[in-house]
CSV table of C-alpha atoms in Angstrom, one decimal:
chain,number,residue,atom,x,y,z
A,1,UNK,CA,29.6,-146.9,-16.5
A,2,UNK,CA,31.1,-146.7,-13.0
A,3,UNK,CA,34.0,-149.0,-12.1
A,4,UNK,CA,34.0,-150.1,-8.5
A,5,UNK,CA,37.1,-151.6,-7.0
A,6,UNK,CA,37.8,-153.0,-3.5
A,7,UNK,CA,41.2,-153.3,-1.8
A,8,UNK,CA,42.7,-153.4,1.7
A,9,UNK,CA,42.8,-150.0,3.4
A,10,UNK,CA,46.5,-150.1,4.0
A,11,UNK,CA,47.1,-150.6,0.2
A,12,UNK,CA,44.8,-147.8,-1.0
A,13,UNK,CA,47.3,-145.1,-2.1
A,14,UNK,CA,49.1,-147.4,-4.5
A,15,UNK,CA,45.9,-149.2,-5.5
A,16,UNK,CA,44.1,-146.0,-6.4
A,17,UNK,CA,46.9,-145.0,-8.7
A,18,UNK,CA,46.9,-148.4,-10.4
A,19,UNK,CA,43.1,-148.5,-10.8
A,20,UNK,CA,43.1,-145.0,-12.3
A,21,UNK,CA,45.9,-146.0,-14.7
A,22,UNK,CA,43.9,-149.1,-15.7
A,23,UNK,CA,40.8,-147.1,-16.4
A,24,UNK,CA,42.5,-144.3,-18.4
A,25,UNK,CA,45.5,-146.1,-19.9
A,26,UNK,CA,48.1,-143.7,-18.4
A,27,UNK,CA,49.5,-142.5,-15.1
A,28,UNK,CA,47.5,-139.6,-13.7
A,29,UNK,CA,48.3,-136.9,-11.2
A,30,UNK,CA,46.1,-136.7,-8.1
A,31,UNK,CA,45.4,-133.5,-6.2
A,32,UNK,CA,42.9,-132.5,-3.5
A,33,UNK,CA,40.3,-129.7,-3.3
A,34,UNK,CA,40.3,-127.3,-0.4
A,35,UNK,CA,37.7,-129.5,1.2
A,36,UNK,CA,40.0,-132.5,0.8
A,37,UNK,CA,38.2,-134.3,-2.0
A,38,UNK,CA,40.8,-136.1,-4.2
A,39,UNK,CA,40.6,-135.6,-8.0
A,40,UNK,CA,42.7,-136.2,-11.1
A,41,UNK,CA,44.2,-133.1,-12.7
A,42,UNK,CA,43.1,-132.9,-16.3
A,43,UNK,CA,39.5,-134.0,-15.6
A,44,UNK,CA,39.7,-137.1,-17.7
A,45,UNK,CA,38.2,-139.2,-15.0
A,46,UNK,CA,36.6,-138.7,-11.6
A,47,UNK,CA,36.8,-140.9,-8.5
A,48,UNK,CA,35.8,-141.3,-4.9
A,49,UNK,CA,37.3,-143.3,-2.1
A,50,UNK,CA,35.9,-144.6,1.1
A,51,UNK,CA,37.3,-146.9,3.8
A,52,UNK,CA,35.8,-148.8,6.7
A,53,UNK,CA,38.2,-150.7,9.0
A,54,UNK,CA,40.3,-152.8,6.6
A,55,UNK,CA,38.1,-152.4,3.5
A,56,UNK,CA,38.5,-149.6,0.9
A,57,UNK,CA,36.2,-148.9,-2.0
A,58,UNK,CA,37.2,-146.9,-5.0
A,59,UNK,CA,34.6,-145.7,-7.6
A,60,UNK,CA,35.8,-144.3,-10.9
A,61,UNK,CA,33.7,-142.7,-13.6
A,62,UNK,CA,33.8,-140.1,-16.3
A,63,UNK,CA,31.1,-138.2,-14.3
A,64,UNK,CA,30.9,-136.9,-10.7
A,65,UNK,CA,30.7,-139.9,-8.4
A,66,UNK,CA,30.7,-140.5,-4.7
A,67,UNK,CA,31.2,-143.8,-2.8
A,68,UNK,CA,30.9,-144.8,0.9
A,69,UNK,CA,31.4,-148.2,2.4
A,70,UNK,CA,30.7,-149.3,6.0
A,71,UNK,CA,31.5,-152.7,7.4
A,72,UNK,CA,28.2,-154.1,8.9
A,73,UNK,CA,28.2,-154.2,12.7
A,74,UNK,CA,25.4,-155.4,14.9
A,75,UNK,CA,25.2,-152.2,16.8
A,76,UNK,CA,24.5,-149.0,14.9
A,77,UNK,CA,24.4,-145.4,15.8
A,78,UNK,CA,20.9,-144.6,17.1
A,79,UNK,CA,22.1,-141.2,18.2
A,80,UNK,CA,22.9,-140.4,14.5
A,81,UNK,CA,19.3,-141.3,13.5
A,82,UNK,CA,18.1,-138.3,15.5
A,83,UNK,CA,19.1,-136.2,12.5
A,84,UNK,CA,17.0,-138.4,10.2
A,85,UNK,CA,13.5,-137.7,9.2
A,86,UNK,CA,10.6,-139.6,10.8
A,87,UNK,CA,10.0,-141.4,7.5
A,88,UNK,CA,13.7,-142.5,7.4
A,89,UNK,CA,13.6,-143.7,11.0
A,90,UNK,CA,10.6,-145.8,10.2
A,91,UNK,CA,12.5,-147.5,7.4
A,92,UNK,CA,15.4,-148.5,9.7
A,93,UNK,CA,14.6,-151.7,11.5
A,94,UNK,CA,18.1,-153.4,11.5
A,95,UNK,CA,21.8,-152.4,11.2
A,96,UNK,CA,21.8,-153.0,7.4
A,97,UNK,CA,19.0,-150.5,7.0
A,98,UNK,CA,20.9,-148.0,9.0
A,99,UNK,CA,24.1,-148.4,7.0
A,100,UNK,CA,22.2,-148.1,3.7
A,101,UNK,CA,20.7,-144.8,4.8
A,102,UNK,CA,24.0,-143.6,6.2
A,103,UNK,CA,26.2,-144.6,3.2
A,104,UNK,CA,23.6,-143.1,0.7
A,105,UNK,CA,24.0,-139.8,2.5
A,106,UNK,CA,27.8,-140.0,2.6
A,107,UNK,CA,28.1,-141.0,-1.1
A,108,UNK,CA,25.9,-138.1,-2.1
A,109,UNK,CA,28.0,-135.6,-0.1
A,110,UNK,CA,31.2,-137.1,-1.5
A,111,UNK,CA,29.8,-136.8,-5.0
A,112,UNK,CA,29.2,-133.1,-4.3
A,113,UNK,CA,32.6,-132.7,-2.7
A,114,UNK,CA,31.0,-131.6,0.6
A,115,UNK,CA,31.2,-132.9,4.1
A,116,UNK,CA,28.5,-135.0,5.6
A,117,UNK,CA,28.1,-132.9,8.7
A,118,UNK,CA,27.6,-129.8,6.6
A,119,UNK,CA,24.5,-131.3,5.0
A,120,UNK,CA,23.4,-134.1,7.4
A,121,UNK,CA,20.2,-132.3,8.7
A,122,UNK,CA,19.3,-131.2,5.2
A,123,UNK,CA,19.4,-134.7,3.6
A,124,UNK,CA,16.8,-137.4,3.5
A,125,UNK,CA,17.2,-140.9,2.0
A,126,UNK,CA,13.8,-142.6,1.7
A,127,UNK,CA,12.1,-145.0,-0.6
A,128,UNK,CA,15.6,-145.5,-2.2
A,129,UNK,CA,15.9,-141.8,-3.3
A,130,UNK,CA,17.9,-138.9,-2.0
A,131,UNK,CA,16.4,-135.5,-1.1
A,132,UNK,CA,18.2,-132.3,-0.3
A,133,UNK,CA,16.1,-129.6,1.5
A,134,UNK,CA,13.0,-131.7,0.6
A,135,UNK,CA,13.9,-131.6,-3.2
A,136,UNK,CA,14.3,-135.0,-5.0
A,137,UNK,CA,17.8,-135.1,-6.4
A,138,UNK,CA,18.5,-136.6,-9.9
A,139,UNK,CA,21.4,-138.7,-8.8
A,140,UNK,CA,20.9,-142.4,-8.2
A,141,UNK,CA,22.1,-144.4,-5.2
A,142,UNK,CA,23.2,-147.9,-6.1
A,143,UNK,CA,24.1,-150.4,-3.3
A,144,UNK,CA,26.7,-153.2,-3.4
A,145,UNK,CA,26.8,-155.8,-0.6
A,146,UNK,CA,30.2,-157.4,-0.6
A,147,UNK,CA,33.0,-158.1,1.8
A,148,UNK,CA,30.6,-157.8,4.8
A,149,UNK,CA,29.9,-154.2,4.0
A,150,UNK,CA,27.3,-151.9,2.6
A,151,UNK,CA,28.7,-149.8,-0.2
A,152,UNK,CA,26.7,-147.0,-1.7
A,153,UNK,CA,27.6,-145.3,-5.0
A,154,UNK,CA,26.0,-142.0,-6.0
A,155,UNK,CA,26.1,-140.6,-9.6
A,156,UNK,CA,23.9,-139.7,-12.5
A,157,UNK,CA,24.9,-143.2,-13.8
A,158,UNK,CA,23.7,-146.3,-12.1
A,159,UNK,CA,25.5,-149.0,-14.1
A,160,UNK,CA,28.3,-150.4,-12.0
A,161,UNK,CA,31.0,-152.8,-13.0
A,162,UNK,CA,32.9,-154.4,-10.1
A,163,UNK,CA,36.5,-154.8,-11.2
A,164,UNK,CA,39.8,-156.1,-10.0
A,165,UNK,CA,43.4,-155.2,-10.9
A,166,UNK,CA,44.3,-158.8,-11.9
C-alpha cells in the first residue's frame, strides 16, 4: 500500500522526515541520486515528493513510487500540449483534464527517477494508461483530488491510504 501525505510546502523537509519515521518506525537518512531524486539509504522504503504553490504531496511505499501534484488553475499550458499525442489532446477539454495528463507523466518520470523533459515527447497518457515509446507500461496511475489540486501517484501498486501525522 502507498501512503500519501499532504503538507505545506514550507514545512516539507521536516514533514518528510517525520512521515518516513512514522512509516518505518525509525529515523532514516535521506540522500539524492545524481539526477536529484531523493531516496532513503538502506532501501527499506521509497518515496517521492511534489509541490505546487503552497501544497506538498509525499508518497511513501515499499516499491518504486512517483507523485506529482498541481494546484488547479483555470488557465493551462496549451503550448505544452503540443508535445502530447493527438489522442491525448482530444481527451483534454478543461484544465482538470490537462493537469491529469501532466501529473500522470510527471509521476511516471519521478517513479523512474528521470526528468520530465527527457521523456516528454516519448510519453503518452491516454484512456487512463501510460505509454512509453508506444508501449503500455505496467505501472498504474491513481489520482487524488484534494486541496484544490490534482495529484497523480504512479507505482505497481494502486492502493493508496491518505494519512496525516496526527
